[in-house]
Structures are given as structure tokens and as C-alpha cells.
mmCIF file of C-alpha atoms in Angstrom:
data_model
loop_
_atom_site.group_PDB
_atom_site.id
_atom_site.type_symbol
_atom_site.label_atom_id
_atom_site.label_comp_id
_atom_site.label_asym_id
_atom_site.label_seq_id
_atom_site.Cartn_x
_atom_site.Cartn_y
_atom_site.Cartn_z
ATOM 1 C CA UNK A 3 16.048 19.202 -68.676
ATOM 2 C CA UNK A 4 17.247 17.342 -65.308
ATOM 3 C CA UNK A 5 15.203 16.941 -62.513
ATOM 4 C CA UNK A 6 16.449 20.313 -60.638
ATOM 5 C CA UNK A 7 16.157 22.468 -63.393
ATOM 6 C CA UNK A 8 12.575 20.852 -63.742
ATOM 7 C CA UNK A 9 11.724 22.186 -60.358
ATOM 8 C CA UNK A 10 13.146 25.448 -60.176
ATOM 9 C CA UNK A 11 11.267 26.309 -63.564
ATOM 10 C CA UNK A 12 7.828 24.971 -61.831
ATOM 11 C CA UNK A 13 9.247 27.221 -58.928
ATOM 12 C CA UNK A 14 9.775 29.652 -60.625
ATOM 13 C CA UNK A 15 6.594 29.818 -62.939
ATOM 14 C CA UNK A 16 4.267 29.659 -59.712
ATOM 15 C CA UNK A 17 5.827 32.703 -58.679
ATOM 16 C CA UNK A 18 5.298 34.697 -61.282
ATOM 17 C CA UNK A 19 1.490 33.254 -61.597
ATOM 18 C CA UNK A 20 0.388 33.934 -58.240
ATOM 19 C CA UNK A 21 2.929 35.733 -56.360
ATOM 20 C CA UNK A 22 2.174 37.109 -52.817
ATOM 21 C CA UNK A 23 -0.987 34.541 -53.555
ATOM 22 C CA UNK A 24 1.330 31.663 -52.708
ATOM 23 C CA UNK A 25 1.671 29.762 -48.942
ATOM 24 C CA UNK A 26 4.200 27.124 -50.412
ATOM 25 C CA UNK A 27 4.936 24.765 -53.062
ATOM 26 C CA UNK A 28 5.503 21.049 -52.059
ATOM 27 C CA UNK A 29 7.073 18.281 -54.238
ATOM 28 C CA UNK A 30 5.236 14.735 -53.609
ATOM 29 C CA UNK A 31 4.567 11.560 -55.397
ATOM 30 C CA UNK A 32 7.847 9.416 -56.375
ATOM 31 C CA UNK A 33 9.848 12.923 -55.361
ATOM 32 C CA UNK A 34 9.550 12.128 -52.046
ATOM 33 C CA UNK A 35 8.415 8.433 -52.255
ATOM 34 C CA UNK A 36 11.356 6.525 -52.878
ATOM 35 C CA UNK A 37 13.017 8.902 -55.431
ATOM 36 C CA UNK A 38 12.444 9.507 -59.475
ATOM 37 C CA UNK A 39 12.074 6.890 -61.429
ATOM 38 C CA UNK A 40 12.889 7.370 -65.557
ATOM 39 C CA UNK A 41 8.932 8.534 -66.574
ATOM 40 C CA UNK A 42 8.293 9.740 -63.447
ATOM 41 C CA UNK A 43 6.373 13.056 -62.939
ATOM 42 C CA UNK A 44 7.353 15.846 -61.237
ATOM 43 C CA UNK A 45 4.366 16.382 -58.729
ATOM 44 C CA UNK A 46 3.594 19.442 -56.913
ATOM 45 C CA UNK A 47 1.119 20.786 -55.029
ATOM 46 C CA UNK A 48 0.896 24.613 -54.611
ATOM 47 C CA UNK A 49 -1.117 25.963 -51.084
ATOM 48 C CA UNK A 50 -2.184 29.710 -51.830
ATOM 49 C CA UNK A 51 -4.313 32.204 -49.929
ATOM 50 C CA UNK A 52 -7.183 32.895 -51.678
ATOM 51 C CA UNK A 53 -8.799 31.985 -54.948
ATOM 52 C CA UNK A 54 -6.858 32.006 -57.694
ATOM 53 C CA UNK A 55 -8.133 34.569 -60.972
ATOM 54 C CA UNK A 56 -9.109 33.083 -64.603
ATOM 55 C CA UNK A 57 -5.621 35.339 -65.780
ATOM 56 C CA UNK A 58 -3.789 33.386 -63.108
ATOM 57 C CA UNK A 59 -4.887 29.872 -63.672
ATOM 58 C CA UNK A 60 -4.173 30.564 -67.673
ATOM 59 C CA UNK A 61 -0.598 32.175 -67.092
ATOM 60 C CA UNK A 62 0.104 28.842 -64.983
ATOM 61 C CA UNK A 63 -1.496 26.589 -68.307
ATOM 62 C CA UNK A 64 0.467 28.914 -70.430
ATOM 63 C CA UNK A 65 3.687 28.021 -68.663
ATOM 64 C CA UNK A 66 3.751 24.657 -67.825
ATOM 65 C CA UNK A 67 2.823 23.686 -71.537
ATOM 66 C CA UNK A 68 6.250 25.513 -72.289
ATOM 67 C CA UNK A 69 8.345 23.415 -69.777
ATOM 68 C CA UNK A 70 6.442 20.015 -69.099
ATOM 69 C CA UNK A 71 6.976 16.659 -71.281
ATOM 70 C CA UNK A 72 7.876 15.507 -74.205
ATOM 71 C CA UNK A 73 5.875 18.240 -76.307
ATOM 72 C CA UNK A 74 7.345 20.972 -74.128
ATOM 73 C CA UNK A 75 7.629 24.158 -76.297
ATOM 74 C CA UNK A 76 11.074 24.498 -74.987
ATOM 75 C CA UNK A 77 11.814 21.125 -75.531
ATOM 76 C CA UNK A 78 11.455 17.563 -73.962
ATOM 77 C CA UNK A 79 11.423 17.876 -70.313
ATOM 78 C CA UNK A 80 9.966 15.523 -66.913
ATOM 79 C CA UNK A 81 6.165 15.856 -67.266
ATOM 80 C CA UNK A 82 4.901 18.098 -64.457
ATOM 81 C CA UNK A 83 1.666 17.523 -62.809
ATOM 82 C CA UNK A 84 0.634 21.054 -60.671
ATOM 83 C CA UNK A 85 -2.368 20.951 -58.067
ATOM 84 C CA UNK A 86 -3.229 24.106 -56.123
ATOM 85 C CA UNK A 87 -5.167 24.531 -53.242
ATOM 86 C CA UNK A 88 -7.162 27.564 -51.347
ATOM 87 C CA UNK A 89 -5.584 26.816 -47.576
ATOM 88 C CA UNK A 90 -8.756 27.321 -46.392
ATOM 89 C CA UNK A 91 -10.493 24.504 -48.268
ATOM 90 C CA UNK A 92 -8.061 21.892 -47.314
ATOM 91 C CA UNK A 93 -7.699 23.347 -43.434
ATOM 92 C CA UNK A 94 -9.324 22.515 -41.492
ATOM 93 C CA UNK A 95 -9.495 19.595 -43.645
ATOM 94 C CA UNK A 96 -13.410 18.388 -45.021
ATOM 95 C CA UNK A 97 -14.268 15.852 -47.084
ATOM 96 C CA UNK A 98 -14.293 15.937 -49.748
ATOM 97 C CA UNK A 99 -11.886 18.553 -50.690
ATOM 98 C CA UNK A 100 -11.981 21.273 -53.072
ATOM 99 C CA UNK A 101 -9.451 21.999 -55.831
ATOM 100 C CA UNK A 102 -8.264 25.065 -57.311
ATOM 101 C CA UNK A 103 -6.350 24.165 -60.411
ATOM 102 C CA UNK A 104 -4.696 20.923 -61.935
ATOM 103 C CA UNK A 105 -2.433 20.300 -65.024
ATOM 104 C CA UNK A 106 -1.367 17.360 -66.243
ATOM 105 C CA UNK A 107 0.102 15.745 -69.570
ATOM 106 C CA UNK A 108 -3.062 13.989 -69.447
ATOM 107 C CA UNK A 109 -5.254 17.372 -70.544
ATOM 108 C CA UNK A 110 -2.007 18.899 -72.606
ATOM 109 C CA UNK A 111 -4.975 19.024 -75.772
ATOM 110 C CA UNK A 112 -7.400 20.416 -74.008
ATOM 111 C CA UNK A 113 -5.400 23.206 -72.525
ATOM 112 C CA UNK A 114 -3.305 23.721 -76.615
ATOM 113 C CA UNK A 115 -7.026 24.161 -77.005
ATOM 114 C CA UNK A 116 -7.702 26.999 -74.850
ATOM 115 C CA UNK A 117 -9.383 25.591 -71.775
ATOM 116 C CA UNK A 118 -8.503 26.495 -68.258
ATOM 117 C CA UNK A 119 -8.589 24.319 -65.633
ATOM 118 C CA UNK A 120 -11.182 25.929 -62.720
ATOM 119 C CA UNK A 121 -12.197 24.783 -58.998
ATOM 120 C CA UNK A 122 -13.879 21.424 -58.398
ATOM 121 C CA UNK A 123 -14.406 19.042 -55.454
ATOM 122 C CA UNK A 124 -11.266 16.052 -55.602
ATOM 123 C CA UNK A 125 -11.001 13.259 -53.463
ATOM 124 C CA UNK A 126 -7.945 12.071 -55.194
ATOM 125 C CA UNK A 127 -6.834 15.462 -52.816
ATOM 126 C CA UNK A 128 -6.816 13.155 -49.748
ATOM 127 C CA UNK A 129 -3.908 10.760 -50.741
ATOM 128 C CA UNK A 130 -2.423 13.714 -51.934
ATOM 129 C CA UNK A 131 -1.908 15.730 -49.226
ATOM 130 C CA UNK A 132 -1.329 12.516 -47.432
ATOM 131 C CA UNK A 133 2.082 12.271 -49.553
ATOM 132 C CA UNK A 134 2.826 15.891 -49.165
ATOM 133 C CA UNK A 135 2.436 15.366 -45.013
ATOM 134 C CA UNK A 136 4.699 12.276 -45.108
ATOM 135 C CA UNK A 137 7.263 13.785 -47.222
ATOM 136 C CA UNK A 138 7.916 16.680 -45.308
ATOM 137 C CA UNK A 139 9.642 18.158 -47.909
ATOM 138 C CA UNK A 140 8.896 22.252 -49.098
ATOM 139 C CA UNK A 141 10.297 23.833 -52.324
ATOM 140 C CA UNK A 142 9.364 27.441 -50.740
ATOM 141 C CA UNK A 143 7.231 28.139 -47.982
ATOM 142 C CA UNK A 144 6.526 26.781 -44.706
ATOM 143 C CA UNK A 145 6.796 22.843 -43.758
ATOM 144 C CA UNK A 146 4.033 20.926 -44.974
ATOM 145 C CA UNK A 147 2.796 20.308 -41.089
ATOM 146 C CA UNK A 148 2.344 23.598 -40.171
ATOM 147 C CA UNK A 149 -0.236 24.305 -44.071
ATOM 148 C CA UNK A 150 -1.713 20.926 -43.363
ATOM 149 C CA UNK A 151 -4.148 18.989 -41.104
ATOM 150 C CA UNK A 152 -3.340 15.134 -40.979
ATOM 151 C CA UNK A 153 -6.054 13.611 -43.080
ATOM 152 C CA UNK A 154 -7.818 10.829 -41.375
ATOM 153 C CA UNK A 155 -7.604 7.374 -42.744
ATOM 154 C CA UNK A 156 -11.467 6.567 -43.499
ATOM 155 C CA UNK A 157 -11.141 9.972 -45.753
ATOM 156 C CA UNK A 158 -8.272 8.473 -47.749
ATOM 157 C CA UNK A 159 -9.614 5.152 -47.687
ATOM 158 C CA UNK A 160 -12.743 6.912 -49.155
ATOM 159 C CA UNK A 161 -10.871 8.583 -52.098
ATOM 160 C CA UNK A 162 -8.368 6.226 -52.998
ATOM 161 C CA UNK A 163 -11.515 3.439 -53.315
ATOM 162 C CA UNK A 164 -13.498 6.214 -55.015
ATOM 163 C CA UNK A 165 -11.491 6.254 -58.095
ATOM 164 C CA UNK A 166 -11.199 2.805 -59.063
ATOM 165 C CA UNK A 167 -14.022 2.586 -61.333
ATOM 166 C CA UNK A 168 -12.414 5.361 -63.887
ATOM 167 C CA UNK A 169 -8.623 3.181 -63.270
ATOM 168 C CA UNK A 170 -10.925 -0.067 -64.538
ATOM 169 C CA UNK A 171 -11.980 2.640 -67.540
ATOM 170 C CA UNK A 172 -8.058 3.113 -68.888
ATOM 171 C CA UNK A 173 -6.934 -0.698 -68.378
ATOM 172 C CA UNK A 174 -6.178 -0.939 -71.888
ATOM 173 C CA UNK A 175 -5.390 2.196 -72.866
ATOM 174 C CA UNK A 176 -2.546 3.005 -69.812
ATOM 175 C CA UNK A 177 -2.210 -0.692 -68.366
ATOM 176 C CA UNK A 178 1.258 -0.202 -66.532
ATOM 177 C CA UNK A 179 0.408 2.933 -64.272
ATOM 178 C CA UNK A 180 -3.390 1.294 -63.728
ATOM 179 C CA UNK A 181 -1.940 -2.314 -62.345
ATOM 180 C CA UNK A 182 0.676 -0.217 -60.010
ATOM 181 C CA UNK A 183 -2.187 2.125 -59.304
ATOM 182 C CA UNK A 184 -4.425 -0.875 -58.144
ATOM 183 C CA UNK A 185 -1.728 -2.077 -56.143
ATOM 184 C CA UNK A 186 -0.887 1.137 -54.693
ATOM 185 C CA UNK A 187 -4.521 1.102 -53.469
ATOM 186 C CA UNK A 188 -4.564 -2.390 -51.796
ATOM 187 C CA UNK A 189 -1.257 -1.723 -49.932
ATOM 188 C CA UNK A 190 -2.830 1.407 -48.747
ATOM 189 C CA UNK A 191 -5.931 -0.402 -47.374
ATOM 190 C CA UNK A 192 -3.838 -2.832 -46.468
ATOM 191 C CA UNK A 193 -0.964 -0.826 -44.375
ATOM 192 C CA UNK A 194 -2.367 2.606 -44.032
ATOM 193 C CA UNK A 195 1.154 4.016 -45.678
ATOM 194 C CA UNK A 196 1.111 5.501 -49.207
ATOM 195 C CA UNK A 197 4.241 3.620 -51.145
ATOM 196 C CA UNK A 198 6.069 4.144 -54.103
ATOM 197 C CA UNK A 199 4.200 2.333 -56.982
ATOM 198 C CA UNK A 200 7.671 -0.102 -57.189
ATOM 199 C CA UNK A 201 7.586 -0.569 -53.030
ATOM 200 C CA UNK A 202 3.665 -0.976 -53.751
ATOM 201 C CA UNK A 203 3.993 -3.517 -56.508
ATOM 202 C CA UNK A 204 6.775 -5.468 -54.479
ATOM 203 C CA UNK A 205 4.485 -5.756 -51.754
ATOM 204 C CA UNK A 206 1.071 -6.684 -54.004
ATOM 205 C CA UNK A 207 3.735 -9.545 -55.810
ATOM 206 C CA UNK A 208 4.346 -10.967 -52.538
ATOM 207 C CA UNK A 209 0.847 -11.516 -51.972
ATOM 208 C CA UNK A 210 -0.672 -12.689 -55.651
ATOM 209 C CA UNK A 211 -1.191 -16.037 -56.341
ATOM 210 C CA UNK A 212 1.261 -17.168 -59.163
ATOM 211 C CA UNK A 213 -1.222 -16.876 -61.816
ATOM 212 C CA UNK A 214 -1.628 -13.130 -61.747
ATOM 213 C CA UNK A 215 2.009 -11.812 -60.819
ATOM 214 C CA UNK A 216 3.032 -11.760 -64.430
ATOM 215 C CA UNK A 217 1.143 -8.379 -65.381
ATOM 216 C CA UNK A 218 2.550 -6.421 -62.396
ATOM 217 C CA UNK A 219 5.761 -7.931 -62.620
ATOM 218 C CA UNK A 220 6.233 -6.173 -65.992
ATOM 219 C CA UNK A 221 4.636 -3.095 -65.178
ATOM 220 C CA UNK A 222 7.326 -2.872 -61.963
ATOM 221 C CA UNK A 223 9.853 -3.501 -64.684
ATOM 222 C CA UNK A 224 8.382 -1.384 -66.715
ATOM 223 C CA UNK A 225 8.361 1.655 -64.080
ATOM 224 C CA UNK A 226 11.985 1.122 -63.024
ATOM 225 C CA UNK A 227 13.493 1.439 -66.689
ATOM 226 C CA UNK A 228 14.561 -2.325 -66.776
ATOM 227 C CA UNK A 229 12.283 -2.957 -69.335
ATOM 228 C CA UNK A 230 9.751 -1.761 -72.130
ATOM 229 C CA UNK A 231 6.090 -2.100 -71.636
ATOM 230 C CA UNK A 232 4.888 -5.123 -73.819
ATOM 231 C CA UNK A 233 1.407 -6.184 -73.495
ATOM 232 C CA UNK A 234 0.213 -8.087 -76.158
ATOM 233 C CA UNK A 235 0.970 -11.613 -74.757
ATOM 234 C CA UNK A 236 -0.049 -10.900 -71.300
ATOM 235 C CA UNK A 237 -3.276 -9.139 -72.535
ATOM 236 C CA UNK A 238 -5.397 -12.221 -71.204
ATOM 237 C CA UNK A 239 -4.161 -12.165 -68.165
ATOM 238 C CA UNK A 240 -4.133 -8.221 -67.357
ATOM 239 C CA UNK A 241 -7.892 -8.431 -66.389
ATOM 240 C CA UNK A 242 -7.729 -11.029 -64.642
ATOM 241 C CA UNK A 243 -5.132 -9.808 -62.335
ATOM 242 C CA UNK A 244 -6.792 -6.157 -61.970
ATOM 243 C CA UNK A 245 -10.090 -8.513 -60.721
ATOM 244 C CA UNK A 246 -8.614 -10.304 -58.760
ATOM 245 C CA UNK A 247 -6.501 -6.907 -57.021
ATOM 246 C CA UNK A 248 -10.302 -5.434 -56.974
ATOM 247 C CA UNK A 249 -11.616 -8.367 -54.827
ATOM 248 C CA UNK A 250 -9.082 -8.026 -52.547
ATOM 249 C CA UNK A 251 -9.372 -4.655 -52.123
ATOM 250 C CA UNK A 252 -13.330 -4.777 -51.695
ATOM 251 C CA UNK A 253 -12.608 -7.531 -49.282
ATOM 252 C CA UNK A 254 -10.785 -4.903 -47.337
ATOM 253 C CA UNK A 255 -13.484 -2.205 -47.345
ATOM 254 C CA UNK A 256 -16.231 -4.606 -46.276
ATOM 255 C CA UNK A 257 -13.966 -5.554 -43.604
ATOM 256 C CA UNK A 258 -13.581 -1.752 -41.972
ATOM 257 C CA UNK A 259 -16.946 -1.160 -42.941
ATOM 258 C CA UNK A 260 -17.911 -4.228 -40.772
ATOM 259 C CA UNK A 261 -15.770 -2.996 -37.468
#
């Protein structure tokens, strides 16, 4: 499945979850940041007007299992991560934000199992909606400005910070997309924009001391198709670098917290 027929079957699967439910659908993430890469989600976030039902939160599980990743039941497709939001959670915005529904490849078991995703507070919402602003893009529905208040940058400095902990968690497990993550997060800090994990990772390299570019030099690689992920003789030096990405980034919170 290419990328367009990827997005009118998300398209067309949220409408026939939720229909007259639905505000808009909005692509973000490497959609609208820089373009997609070869393992690159499709990313959507879905604004509707009320709560969302248990029958309608299933009927969205039930579909996207059929048409997202590699274990798609109507074959490989793009992975497709789905958020959804009540409009009146996220405007005007609060923090932290509440969501209505996720899926992601991530929870494909748990959801083959029979669990449905319900409502729960997100910060991860903030950068998020942040990338949904900036993108400016809408697959149906209104323009993302006129669904969305701007979210202010000590809220997204909040979230994005507020995760790392669980990132350290996966290191081994899911190295390439932590060590862009991390970087991701320090050029946020850093530049207030939300980049492209490549854009991000050029500008962390550019920045790194020469003993801990190696590991995010191959997970760039690794991101942009140019090469596979290989690990085992960098191992060593991936925790190293992710510490030393952390201290820079802490540096940078103690230094707004300080202002």
C-alpha cells in the first residue's frame, strides 16, 4: 500500500467510526515534517465533538489492525499511529491534556487481544498538536488553526522532558528511534521548533563531541534507508551518548527554570 492509499483508508475508516462525531483529521509527524521517510508512520490526529463510545473506539481498533503495518490483515502496509481528541479538552488548551483514543503498532497485541484503548491524560499531546499547528495541513475538516489553540512553549517543554525517563526504559530494546527521539528533544529545548528526527539528528551531530556522534550517526542512517540498524559494536557507546544528550538537555531546563 503507498502512502495515499494509506491515508485515504485511515480517512476513510474514521468516517465510518465516528461520523458526524468528527471536526477533522490532520496528518503530522514526518508527513508534514520534512516528508516520509522508508519506516515512517503515518500519524494522524482526529479532533471530534464529543466523547467517543466503547463501539466506536473498537470499530476504529478493529480497522486499523486490518490496514496498518506489516501484520496488516490486508496485507503489509505504512504503520498508522491514530490519536483522537474531544475539541473541548484540547481548546481552550490545559495542561495537561486529555486523550480520547490512541493506536499504535506498539499495542497491535494488546488490541489482537481484545483491549480498547479509552481516555487518559497525555502530555506527549502537547508536541503533538504542536506538529499538527505547524503543519497546517487537514485531510478533511477545517485548518488546524481554526480546531487549535497555539500551545505555549513551557507546556511542550513540560511534556517533551516528561517522557524521557520511559525513552531511557527502551534504549536497548528500540535504540534508533530513542537516540533521534533524545535529539529531537534537545533541539526542541534548544530552538523551540519541532524537527524532523533526520533535521533533529543533523543538528544534535553538529553539536556532539566526536566521541558520541557515532550512535546517532547510524540511527540518521538508519532512518533515511541508507543503511540497516547494527548495534552490536556501538553498544558501548549508545549509553554514553543518550547521557551525555540527557545532560545537555537538563542543562537546558535548569537554565529556563532559572530565568
Amino acid at each position: 500500500m503507498n502512502a495515499a492509499d494509506g491515508w485515504d483508508g485511515v480517512v476513510r475508516l474514521v468516517r465510518a467510526a465516528l461520523g458526524d462525531d468528527v471536526v477533522g483529521a490532520y496528518p503530522h509527524g514526518s508527513a508534514v515534517a520534512g516528508g516520509l521517510r522508508p519506516d515512517s508512520d503515518l500519524d494522524v490526529l482526529v479532533v471530534v465533538h464529543r466523547p467517543t463510545t466503547l463501539g466506536q473506539r473498537r470499530a476504529l481498533v478493529d480497522g486499523l489492525l486490518a490496514i496498518s503495518g506489516t501484520r496488516a490483515r490486508g496485507g503489509p502496509a505504512r504503520p498508522v499511529e491514530l490519536t483522537v481528541v474531544v475539541h473541548d479538552e484540547v481548546r481552550p488548551w490545559r495542561y495537561p491534556p486529555r486523550r480520547e483514543f490512541q493506536y499504535g503498532e506498539w499495542l497491535r497485541e494488546a488490541y489482537e487481544r481484545g483491549e480498547t484503548p479509552g481516555p487518559t491524560v497525555d502530555p506527549d499531546l502537547a508536541p503533538l498538536l504542536t506538529m499538527v499547528s505547524a503543519g497546517g495541513v487537514a485531510l478533511f475538516g477545517p485548518a488546524p488553526h481554526e480546531v487549535l489553540d497555539p500551545v505555549p512553549h513551557r507546556d511542550l517543554e513540560r511534556a517533551v522532558v516528561a517522557g524521557i525517563p520511559d525513552l531511557l526504559d527502551e534504549l536497548e530494546s528500540d535504540t534508533r528511534n530513542v537516540l533521534l527521539t533524545l535529539a529531537r528533544i534537545w533541539t526542541t529545548l534548544a530552538t523551540g521548533a519541532i524537527e524532523s528526527k533526520d533535521r533533529a539528528a543533523d543538528w544534535a551531530l553538529g553539536r556532539l563531541p566526536a566521541e558520541h556522534r557515532a550512535p546517532l550517526a547510524r540511527a540518521r542512517a538508519g532512518y533515511l534507508g541508507i543503511e540497516r540498524d547494527r548495534w552490536d559494536e556501538l553498544r558501548p557507546q549508545v549509553r554514553a551518548h543518550a547521557a551525555h544528550v540527557v545532560a545537555a538537555i537538563d542543562r537546558l531546563v535548569a537554565a529556563e527554570g532559572n530565568r
